[in-house]
XYZ file of C-alpha atoms in Angstrom:
575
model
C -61.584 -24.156 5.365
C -58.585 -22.659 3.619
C -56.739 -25.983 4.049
C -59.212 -28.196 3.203
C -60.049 -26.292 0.140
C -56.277 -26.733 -0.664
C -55.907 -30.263 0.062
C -59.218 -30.940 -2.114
C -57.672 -28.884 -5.102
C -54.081 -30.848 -4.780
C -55.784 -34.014 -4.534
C -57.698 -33.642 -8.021
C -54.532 -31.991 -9.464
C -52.817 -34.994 -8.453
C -55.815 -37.117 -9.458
C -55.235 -35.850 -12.411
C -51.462 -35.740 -12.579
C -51.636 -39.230 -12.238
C -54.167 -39.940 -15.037
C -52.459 -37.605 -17.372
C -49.257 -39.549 -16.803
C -50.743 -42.646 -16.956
C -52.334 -41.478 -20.867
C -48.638 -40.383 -21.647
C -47.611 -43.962 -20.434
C -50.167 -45.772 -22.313
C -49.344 -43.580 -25.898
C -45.209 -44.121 -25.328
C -46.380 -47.955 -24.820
C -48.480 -48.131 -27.737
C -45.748 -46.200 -29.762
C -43.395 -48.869 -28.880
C -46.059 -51.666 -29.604
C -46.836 -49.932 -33.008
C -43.299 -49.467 -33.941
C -42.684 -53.179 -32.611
C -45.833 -54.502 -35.171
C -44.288 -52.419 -38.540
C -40.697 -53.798 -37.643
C -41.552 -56.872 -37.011
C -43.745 -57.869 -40.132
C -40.781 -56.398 -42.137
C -37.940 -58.490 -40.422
C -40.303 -61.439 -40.305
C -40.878 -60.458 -44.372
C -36.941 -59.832 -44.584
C -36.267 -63.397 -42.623
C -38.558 -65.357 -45.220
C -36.540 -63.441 -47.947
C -33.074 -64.773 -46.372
C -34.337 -68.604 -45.808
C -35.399 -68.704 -49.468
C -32.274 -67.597 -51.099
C -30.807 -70.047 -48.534
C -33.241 -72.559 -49.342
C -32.386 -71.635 -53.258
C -29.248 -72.718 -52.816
C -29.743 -76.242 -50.951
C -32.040 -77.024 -54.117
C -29.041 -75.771 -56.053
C -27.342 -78.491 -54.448
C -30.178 -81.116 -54.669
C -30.141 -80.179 -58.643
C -26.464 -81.221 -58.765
C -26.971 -84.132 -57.246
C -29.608 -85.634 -59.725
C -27.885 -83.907 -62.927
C -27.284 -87.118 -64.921
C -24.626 -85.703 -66.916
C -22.469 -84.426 -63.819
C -23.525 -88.058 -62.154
C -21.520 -89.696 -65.294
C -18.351 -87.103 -65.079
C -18.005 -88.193 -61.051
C -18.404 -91.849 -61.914
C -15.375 -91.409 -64.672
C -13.338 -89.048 -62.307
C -13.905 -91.671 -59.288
C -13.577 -95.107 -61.778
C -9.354 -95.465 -61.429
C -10.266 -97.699 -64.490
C -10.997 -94.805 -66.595
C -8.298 -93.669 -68.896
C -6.475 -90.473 -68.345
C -7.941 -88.664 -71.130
C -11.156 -89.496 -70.297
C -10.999 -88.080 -66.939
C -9.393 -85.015 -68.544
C -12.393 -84.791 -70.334
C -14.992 -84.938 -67.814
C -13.016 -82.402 -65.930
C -13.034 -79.659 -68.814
C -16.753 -80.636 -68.755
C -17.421 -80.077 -65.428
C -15.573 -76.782 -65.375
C -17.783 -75.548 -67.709
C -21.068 -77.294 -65.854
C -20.479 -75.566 -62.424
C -19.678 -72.409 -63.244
C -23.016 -71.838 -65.357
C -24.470 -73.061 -61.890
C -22.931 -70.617 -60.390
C -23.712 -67.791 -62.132
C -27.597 -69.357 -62.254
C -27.773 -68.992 -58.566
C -25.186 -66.175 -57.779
C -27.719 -63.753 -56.718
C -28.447 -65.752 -53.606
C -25.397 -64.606 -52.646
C -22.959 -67.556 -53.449
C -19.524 -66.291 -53.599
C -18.146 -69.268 -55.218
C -18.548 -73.722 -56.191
C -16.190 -75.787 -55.843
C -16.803 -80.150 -56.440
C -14.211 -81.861 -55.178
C -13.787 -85.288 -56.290
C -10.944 -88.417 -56.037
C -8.865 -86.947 -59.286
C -9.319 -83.301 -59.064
C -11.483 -80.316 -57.519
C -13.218 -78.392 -60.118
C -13.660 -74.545 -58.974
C -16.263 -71.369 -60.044
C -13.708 -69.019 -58.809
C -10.412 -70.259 -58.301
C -8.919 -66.970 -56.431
C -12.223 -66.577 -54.215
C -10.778 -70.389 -53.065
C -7.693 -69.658 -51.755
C -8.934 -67.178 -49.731
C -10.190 -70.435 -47.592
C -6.946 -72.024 -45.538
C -6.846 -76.123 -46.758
C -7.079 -76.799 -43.244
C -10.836 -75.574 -43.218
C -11.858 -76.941 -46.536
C -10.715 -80.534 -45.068
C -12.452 -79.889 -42.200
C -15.532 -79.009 -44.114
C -15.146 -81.783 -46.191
C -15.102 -83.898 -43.233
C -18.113 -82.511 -42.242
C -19.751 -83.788 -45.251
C -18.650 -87.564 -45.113
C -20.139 -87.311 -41.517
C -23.647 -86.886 -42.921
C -23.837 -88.672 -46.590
C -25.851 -86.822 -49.663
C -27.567 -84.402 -46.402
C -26.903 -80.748 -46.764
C -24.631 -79.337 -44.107
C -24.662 -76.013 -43.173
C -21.122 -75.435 -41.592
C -21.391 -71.934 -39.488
C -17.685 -71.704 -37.591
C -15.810 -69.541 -39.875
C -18.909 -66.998 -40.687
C -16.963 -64.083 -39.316
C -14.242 -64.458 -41.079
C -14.625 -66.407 -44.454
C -18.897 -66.693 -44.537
C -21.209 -69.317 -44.539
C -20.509 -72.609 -46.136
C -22.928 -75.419 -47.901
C -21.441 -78.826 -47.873
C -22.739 -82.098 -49.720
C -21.384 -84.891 -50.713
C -22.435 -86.655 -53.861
C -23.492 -90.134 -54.182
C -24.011 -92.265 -56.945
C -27.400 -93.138 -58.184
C -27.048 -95.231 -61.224
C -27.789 -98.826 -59.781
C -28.593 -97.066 -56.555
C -24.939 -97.689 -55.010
C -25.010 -94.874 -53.641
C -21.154 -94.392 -53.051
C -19.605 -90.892 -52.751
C -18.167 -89.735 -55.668
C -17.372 -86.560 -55.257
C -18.574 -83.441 -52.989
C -20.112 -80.205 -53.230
C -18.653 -77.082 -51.009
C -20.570 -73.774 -51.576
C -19.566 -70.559 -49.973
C -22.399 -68.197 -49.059
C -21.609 -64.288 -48.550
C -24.052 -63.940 -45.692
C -23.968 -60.413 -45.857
C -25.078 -59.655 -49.306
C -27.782 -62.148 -48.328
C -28.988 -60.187 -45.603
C -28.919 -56.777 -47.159
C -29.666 -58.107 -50.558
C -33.008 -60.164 -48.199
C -33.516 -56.560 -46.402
C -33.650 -54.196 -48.717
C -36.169 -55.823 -50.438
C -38.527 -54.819 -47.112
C -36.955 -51.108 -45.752
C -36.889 -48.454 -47.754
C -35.117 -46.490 -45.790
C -31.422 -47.633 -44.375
C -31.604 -51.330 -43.940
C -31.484 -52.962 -40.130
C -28.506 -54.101 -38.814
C -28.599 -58.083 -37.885
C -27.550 -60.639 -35.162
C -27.824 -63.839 -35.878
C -27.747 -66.707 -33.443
C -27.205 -70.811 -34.161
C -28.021 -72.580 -30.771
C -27.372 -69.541 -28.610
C -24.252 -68.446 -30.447
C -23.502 -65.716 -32.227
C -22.237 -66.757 -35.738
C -23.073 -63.299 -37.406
C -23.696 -59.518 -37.314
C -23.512 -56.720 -39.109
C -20.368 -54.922 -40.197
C -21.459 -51.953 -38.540
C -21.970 -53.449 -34.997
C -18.146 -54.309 -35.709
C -17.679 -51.880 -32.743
C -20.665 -51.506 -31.170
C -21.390 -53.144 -27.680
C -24.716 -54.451 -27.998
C -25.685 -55.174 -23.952
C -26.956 -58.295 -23.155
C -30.872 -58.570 -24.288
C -33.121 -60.624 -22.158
C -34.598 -64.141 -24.022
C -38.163 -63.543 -22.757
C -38.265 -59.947 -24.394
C -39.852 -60.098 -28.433
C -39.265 -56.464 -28.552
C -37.432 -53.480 -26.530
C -34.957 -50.460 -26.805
C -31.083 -51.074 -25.867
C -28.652 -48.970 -26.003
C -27.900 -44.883 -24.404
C -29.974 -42.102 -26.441
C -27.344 -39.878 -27.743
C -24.995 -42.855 -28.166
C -26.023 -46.035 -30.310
C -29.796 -46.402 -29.453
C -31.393 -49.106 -31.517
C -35.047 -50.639 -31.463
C -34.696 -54.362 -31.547
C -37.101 -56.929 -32.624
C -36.312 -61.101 -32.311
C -37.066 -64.206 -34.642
C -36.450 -66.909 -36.233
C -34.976 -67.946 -39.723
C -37.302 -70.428 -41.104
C -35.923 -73.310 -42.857
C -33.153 -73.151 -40.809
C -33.921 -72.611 -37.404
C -31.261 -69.630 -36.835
C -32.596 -67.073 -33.952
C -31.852 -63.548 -34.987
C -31.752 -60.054 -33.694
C -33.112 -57.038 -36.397
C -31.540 -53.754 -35.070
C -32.797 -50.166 -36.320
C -31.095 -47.251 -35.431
C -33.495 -45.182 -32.950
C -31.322 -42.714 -31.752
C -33.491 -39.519 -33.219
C -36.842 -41.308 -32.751
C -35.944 -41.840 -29.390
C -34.664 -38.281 -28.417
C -37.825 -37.089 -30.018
C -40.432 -39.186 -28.240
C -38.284 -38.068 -24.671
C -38.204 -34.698 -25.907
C -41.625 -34.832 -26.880
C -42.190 -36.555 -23.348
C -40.418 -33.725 -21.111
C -42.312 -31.161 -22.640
C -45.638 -32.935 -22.218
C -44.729 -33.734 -18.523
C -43.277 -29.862 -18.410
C -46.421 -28.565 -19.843
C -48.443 -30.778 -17.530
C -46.656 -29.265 -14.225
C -46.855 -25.687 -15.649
C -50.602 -26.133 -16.082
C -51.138 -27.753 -12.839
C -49.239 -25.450 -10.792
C -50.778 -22.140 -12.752
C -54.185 -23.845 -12.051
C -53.660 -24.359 -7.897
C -52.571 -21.042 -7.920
C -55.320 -19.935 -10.290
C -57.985 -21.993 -8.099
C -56.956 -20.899 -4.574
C -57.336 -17.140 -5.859
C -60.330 -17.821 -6.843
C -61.615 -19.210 -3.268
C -60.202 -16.370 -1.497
C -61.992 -14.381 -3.164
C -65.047 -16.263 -2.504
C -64.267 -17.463 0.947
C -63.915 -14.374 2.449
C -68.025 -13.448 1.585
C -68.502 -16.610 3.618
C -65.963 -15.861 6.351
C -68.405 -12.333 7.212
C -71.669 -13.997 6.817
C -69.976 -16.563 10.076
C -69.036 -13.369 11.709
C -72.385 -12.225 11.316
C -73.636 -15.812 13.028
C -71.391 -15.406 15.712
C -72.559 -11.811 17.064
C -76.356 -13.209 16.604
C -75.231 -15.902 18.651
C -73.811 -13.804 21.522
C -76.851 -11.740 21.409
C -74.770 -8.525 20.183
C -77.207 -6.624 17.454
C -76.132 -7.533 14.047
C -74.529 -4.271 12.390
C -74.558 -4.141 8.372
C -71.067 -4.449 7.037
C -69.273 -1.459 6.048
C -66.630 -3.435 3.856
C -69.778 -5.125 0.820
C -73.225 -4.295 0.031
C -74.856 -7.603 -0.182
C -78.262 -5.976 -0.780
C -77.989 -5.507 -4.332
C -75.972 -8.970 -5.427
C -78.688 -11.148 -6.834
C -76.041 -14.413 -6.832
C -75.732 -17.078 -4.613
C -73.774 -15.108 -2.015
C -76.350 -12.242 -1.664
C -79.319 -13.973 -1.230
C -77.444 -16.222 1.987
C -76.342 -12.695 3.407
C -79.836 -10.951 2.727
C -81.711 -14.290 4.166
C -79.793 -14.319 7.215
C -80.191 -10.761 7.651
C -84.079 -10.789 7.088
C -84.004 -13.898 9.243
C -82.396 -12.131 12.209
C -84.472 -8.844 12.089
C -87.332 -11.553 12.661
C -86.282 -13.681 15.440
C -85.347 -10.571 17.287
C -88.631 -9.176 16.603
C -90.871 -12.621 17.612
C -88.269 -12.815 20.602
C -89.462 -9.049 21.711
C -93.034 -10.119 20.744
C -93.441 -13.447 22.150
C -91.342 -12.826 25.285
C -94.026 -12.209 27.598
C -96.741 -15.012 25.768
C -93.758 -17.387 26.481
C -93.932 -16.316 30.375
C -97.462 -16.694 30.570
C -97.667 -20.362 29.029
C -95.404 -21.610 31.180
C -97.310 -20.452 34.141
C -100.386 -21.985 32.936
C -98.187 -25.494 32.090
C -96.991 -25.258 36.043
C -100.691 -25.041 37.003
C -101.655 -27.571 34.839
C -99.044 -30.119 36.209
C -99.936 -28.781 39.534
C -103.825 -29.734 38.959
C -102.921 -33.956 37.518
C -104.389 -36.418 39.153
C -101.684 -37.780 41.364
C -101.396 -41.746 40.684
C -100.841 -42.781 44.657
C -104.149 -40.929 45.356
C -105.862 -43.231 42.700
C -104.343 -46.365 43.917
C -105.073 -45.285 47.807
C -108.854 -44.770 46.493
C -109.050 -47.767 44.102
C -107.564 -49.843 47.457
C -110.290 -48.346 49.934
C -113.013 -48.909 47.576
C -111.787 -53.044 47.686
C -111.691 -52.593 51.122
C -115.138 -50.880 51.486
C -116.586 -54.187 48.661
C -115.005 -56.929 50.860
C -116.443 -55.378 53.842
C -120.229 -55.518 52.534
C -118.981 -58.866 50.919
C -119.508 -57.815 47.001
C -117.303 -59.799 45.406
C -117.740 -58.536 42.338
C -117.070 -55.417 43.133
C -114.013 -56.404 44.646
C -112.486 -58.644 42.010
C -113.266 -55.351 39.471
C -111.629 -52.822 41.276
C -108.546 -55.178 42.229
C -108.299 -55.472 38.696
C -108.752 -52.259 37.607
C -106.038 -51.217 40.415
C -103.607 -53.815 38.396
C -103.906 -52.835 35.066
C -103.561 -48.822 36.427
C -100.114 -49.862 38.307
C -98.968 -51.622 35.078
C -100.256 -49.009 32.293
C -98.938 -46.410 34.114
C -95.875 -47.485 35.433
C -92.116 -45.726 34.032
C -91.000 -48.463 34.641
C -87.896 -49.174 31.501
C -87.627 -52.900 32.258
C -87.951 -54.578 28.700
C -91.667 -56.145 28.675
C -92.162 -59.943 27.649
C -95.178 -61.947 26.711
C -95.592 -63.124 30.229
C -96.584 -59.609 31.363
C -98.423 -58.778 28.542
C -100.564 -61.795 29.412
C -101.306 -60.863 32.836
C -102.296 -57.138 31.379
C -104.804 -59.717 29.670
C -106.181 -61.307 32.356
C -106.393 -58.151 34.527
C -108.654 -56.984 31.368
C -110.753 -59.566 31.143
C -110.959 -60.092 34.671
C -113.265 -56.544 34.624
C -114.481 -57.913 31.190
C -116.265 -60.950 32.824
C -118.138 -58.623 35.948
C -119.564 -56.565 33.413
C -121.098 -59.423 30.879
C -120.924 -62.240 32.497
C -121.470 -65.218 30.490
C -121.644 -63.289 27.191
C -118.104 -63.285 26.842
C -115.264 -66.121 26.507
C -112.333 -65.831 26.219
C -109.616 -68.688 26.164
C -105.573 -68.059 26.356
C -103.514 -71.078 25.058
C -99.855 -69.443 24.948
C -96.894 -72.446 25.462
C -94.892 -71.235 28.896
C -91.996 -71.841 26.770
C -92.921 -68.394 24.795
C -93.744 -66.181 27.579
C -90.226 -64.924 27.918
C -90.177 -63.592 23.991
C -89.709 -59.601 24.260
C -92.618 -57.892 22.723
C -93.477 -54.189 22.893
C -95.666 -53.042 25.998
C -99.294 -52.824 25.674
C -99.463 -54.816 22.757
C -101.997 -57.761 23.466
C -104.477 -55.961 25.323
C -105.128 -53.061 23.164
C -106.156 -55.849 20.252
C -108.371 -57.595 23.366
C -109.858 -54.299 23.882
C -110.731 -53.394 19.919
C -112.307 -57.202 19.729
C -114.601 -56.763 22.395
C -115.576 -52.718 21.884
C -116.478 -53.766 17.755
C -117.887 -56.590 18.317
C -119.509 -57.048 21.775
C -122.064 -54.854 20.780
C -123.367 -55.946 17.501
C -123.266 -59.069 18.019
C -126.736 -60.865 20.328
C -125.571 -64.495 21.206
C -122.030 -65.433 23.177
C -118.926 -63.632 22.393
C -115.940 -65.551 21.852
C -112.435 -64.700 22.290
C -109.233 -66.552 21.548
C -105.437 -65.586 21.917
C -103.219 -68.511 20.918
C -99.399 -68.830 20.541
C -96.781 -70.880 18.712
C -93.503 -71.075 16.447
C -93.775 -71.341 12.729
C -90.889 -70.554 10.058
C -88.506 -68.990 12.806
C -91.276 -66.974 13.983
C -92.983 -66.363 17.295
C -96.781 -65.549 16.299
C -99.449 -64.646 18.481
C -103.070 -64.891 17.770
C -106.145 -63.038 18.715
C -109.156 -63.694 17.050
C -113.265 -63.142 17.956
C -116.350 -63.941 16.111
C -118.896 -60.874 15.554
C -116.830 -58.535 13.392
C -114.437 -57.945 10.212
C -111.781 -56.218 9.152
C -111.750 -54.024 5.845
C -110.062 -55.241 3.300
C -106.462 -54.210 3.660
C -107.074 -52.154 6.573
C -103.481 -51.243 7.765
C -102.192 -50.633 3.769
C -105.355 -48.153 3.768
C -104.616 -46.689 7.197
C -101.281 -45.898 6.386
C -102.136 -44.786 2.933
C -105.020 -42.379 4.569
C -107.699 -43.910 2.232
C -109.195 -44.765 5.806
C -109.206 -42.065 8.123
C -107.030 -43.400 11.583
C -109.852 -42.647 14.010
C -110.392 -44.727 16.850
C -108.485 -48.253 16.914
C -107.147 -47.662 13.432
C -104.523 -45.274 15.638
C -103.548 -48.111 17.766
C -102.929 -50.749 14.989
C -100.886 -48.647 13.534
C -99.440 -47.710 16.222
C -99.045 -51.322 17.149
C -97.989 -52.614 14.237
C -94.923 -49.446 14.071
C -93.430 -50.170 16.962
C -92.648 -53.689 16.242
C -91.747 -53.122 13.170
C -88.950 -50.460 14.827
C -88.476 -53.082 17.841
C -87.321 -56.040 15.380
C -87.388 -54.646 11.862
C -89.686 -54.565 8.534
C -90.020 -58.575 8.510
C -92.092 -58.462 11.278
C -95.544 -56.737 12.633
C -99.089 -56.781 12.252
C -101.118 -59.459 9.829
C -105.163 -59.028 10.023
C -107.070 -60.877 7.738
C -110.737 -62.678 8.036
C -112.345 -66.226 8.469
C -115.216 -65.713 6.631
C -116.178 -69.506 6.500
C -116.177 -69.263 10.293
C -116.961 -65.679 11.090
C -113.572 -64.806 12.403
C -111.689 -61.586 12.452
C -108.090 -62.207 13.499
C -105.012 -60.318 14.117
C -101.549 -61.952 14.137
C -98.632 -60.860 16.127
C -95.404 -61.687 14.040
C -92.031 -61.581 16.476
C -88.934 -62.817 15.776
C -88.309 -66.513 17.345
C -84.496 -65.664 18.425
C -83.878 -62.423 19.918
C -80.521 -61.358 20.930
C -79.812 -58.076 22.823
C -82.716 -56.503 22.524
């Protein structure tokens, strides 16, 4: 009992172990999923920030383009017709022009403007300029001719020089639409990002990743030296990174506008050793608590077993016979709980038996000497049959036939009613019970009774309960025979209908009550007489082959009928 006890207790603990774990599971998730929700509406927020100050500056772009006045400078700068001091005054026009661009638009974080055209290149910050090698600025200017008067957004040399903007310019007077000069703007992607991010977090801004076509082409300063592990594609959110280390909650997007994939990174080293923190001491707490309470709980049976331990000791010396003795180690006569009254009922409950079994000893004796005589003084059945078989002797002698036919009979139904026999009985024998019956039936009235038996061979090997069909014969003719004056007619038919075998014995002369075997069994008619053997009749089957089957009794008014149908089950397999 002990160790079932136990195992009951440390499966619930567990039980519970589990569920508590699976709660703690289910708050780190949603922590993550919560934390995942705030981040990301703030780097999607920060994103939409960065693709409008990069979309600021393509319209930048688009705005030089259709400036009329800087339209007429290119066309004098490109016409090799022009005069030399015209061109020199376009250019000291234009280096006023793009430089009041540039400081327009600087706070998307343009670091400088240069437009290049045939004669000369006219700069926002010269010294910012030469910072760029001239083998890059042909190659971005390359990059530009590849893709006439379309914005180009040149990402190679982000790690090392930024983000570059190229465009060329094409005339528009007359729509000829010939270059005349092009547009190279150099974007500090940086300040866009933490100028775009800082806009969002109030604390410390994220640290970025950002990816063109599945390469990297930018990250934060500060992941300079960091070795960010490879993050999986199909993840939107997660934790990389060792807590203790660089630990950093990550969320992924897109740029809009431009398409660019990017990584937001927020430091999560302390949130992280907090929520495992937080986690060891829940789990910690959790196997404290579980332990204290299967130590706490197994105290507790002991201390309850042990009552039930001397009431089986108890049992066991009632069982051997041994007189019980009242227990020296507990009192149980004045505890009033559950405990007590067990102990005082099997106590009270001994002192009785042993007194009925001093009492009754001898009346038990004496009634089983009477039973012995009893069985002693029962007719034996042999003697009946030998008697029965010289009184058809004696009738055949002295040539009553009638006589004879009765007792024969008589002597058939006996052997078969009072047989042991355990063979299974079938409608075939039930039948000849029948005819044995009415055999007897037909001596003692004559021509006041008829009976007919239509049963199909083909049902006479269906199992039905013994003494089934006679019984019913018997109540037709003992309720009816008598009241009524004229013939007496009996039928017993067979057949199958709806998977069913159903027998049928009906009689003119009598009804049934209404609902006779709902009242019998409901005691609103008292069972005497037949009303025990329907029942009785219609229980069996009903135990034989289940509820779906049994007794139906209704009456044929129209034709004076009472009938009784016998419902069995058409296929019948082991039974």
């Amino acid at each position: 009992m002990n160790k079932k006890f136990t195992c009951i207790i440390c499966f619930v603990l567990v039980m519970t172990a589990l569920g508590t774990g699976t709660g703690l599971w289910c708050i780190y998730h949603s922590g993550n999923l919560l934390l995942y929700e705030a981040t990301k509406e703030s780097s999607d927020y920060s994103s939409s920030a960065i693709a409008e100050r990069l979309s600021n500056t393509v319209d930048m772009t688009g705005m030089i383009l259709a400036d009329n006045s800087i339209q007429d400078l290119l066309s004098v700068a490109s016409d090799f017709r022009a005069s030399n001091n015209d061109k020199s005054k376009a250019f000291r026009t234009l280096s006023y022009v793009i430089p009041d661009y540039y400081q327009n638009f600087r706070q998307n974080g343009i670091y400088y403007i240069n437009l290049y055209n045939p004669s000369y290149v006219t700069y926002s910050n010269p010294a910012r300029y030469r910072e760029v090698p001239p083998e890059i600025t042909e190659a971005l200017l390359a990059a530009a001719h590849e893709h006439p008067g379309d914005a180009i957004w040149v990402t190679d040399y982000c790690e090392e020089y930024g983000l570059f903007l190229v465009r060329d310019v094409r005339r528009a007077k007359d729509f000829q639409l010939d270059t005349i000069g092009t547009i190279l703007v150099n974007i500090n992607l940086n300040e866009v990002i933490q100028n775009s991010a800082g806009q969002v977090f109030d604390s410390a801004p994220p640290l970025y990743i950002i990816y063109k076509e599945g390469k990297e082409i930018y990250h934060s300063p500060k992941l300079e030296n960091q070795a960010i592990p490879a993050i999986s594609r199909a993840a939107d959110y997660g934790t990389i990174g060792n807590p203790g280390s660089s630990c950093f909650f990550y969320t992924r997007g897109t740029i809009p506008e431009v398409g660019w994939e990017y990584l937001c990174l927020r430091p999560n080293d302390s949130v992280v050793q907090a929520r495992f923190l937080s986690l060891f001491l829940s789990l910690s707490v959790i196997g404290l608590t579980l332990f204290a309470s299967l130590l706490f709980s197994r105290k507790m049976f002991l201390s309850i077993s042990r009552h039930f331990y001397r009431l089986l000791r108890k049992m066991n010396q009632f069982g051997k016979d041994e007189p019980l003795s009242p227990s020296t180690v507990f009192d149980y006569s004045g505890r009033t709980d559950e405990i007590g009254a067990l102990h005082q009922g099997f106590d009270q409950m001994a002192r009785q038996v042993q007194e009925l079994i001093q009492k009754n000893y001898v009346n038990e004796l004496l009634t089983k000497e009477m039973q012995l005589k009893a069985l002693e003084n029962q007719i034996n059945p042999h003697f009946l049959y030998n008697t029965l078989e010289s009184i058809n002797s004696y009738a055949k002698a002295i040539e009553a036939e009638p006589i004879s036919r009765m007792v024969e009979a008589l002597g058939s139904l006996l052997r078969i009613t009072l047989s042991k026999s355990t063979a299974k009985s079938v409608i075939e024998s039930e039948v000849d019970i029948v005819k044995d019956y009415m055999a007897i039936i037909e001596v003692r009235f004559g021509d006041r009774v008829q009976y007919e038996l239509s049963i199909p061979d083909e049902l006479y090997h269906t199992p039905i309960p013994r003494l089934t069909l006679q019984p019913l014969v018997e109540n037709a003719i003992n309720y009816a025979l008598e009241e009524i004056i004229g013939t007496f007619r009996i039928q017993i038919t067979g057949k199958r209908e709806n998977g069913m075998v159903i027998l049928t014995v009906s009689n003119n002369g009598s009804q049934f009550p209404e609902n006779v075997l709902e009242n019998l069994e409901t005691n609103q008619i008292s069972p005497h007489g037949f009303g025990i053997g329907l029942l009785n009749i219609n229980k069996r089957i009903k135990l034989q082959f289940g509820e779906a089957y049994g007794l139906h009794i209704y009456n044929v008014e129209s034709e004076d009928l009472a009938v009784v149908q016998i419902r069995l089950p058409e296929d019948q397999k082991d039974i």
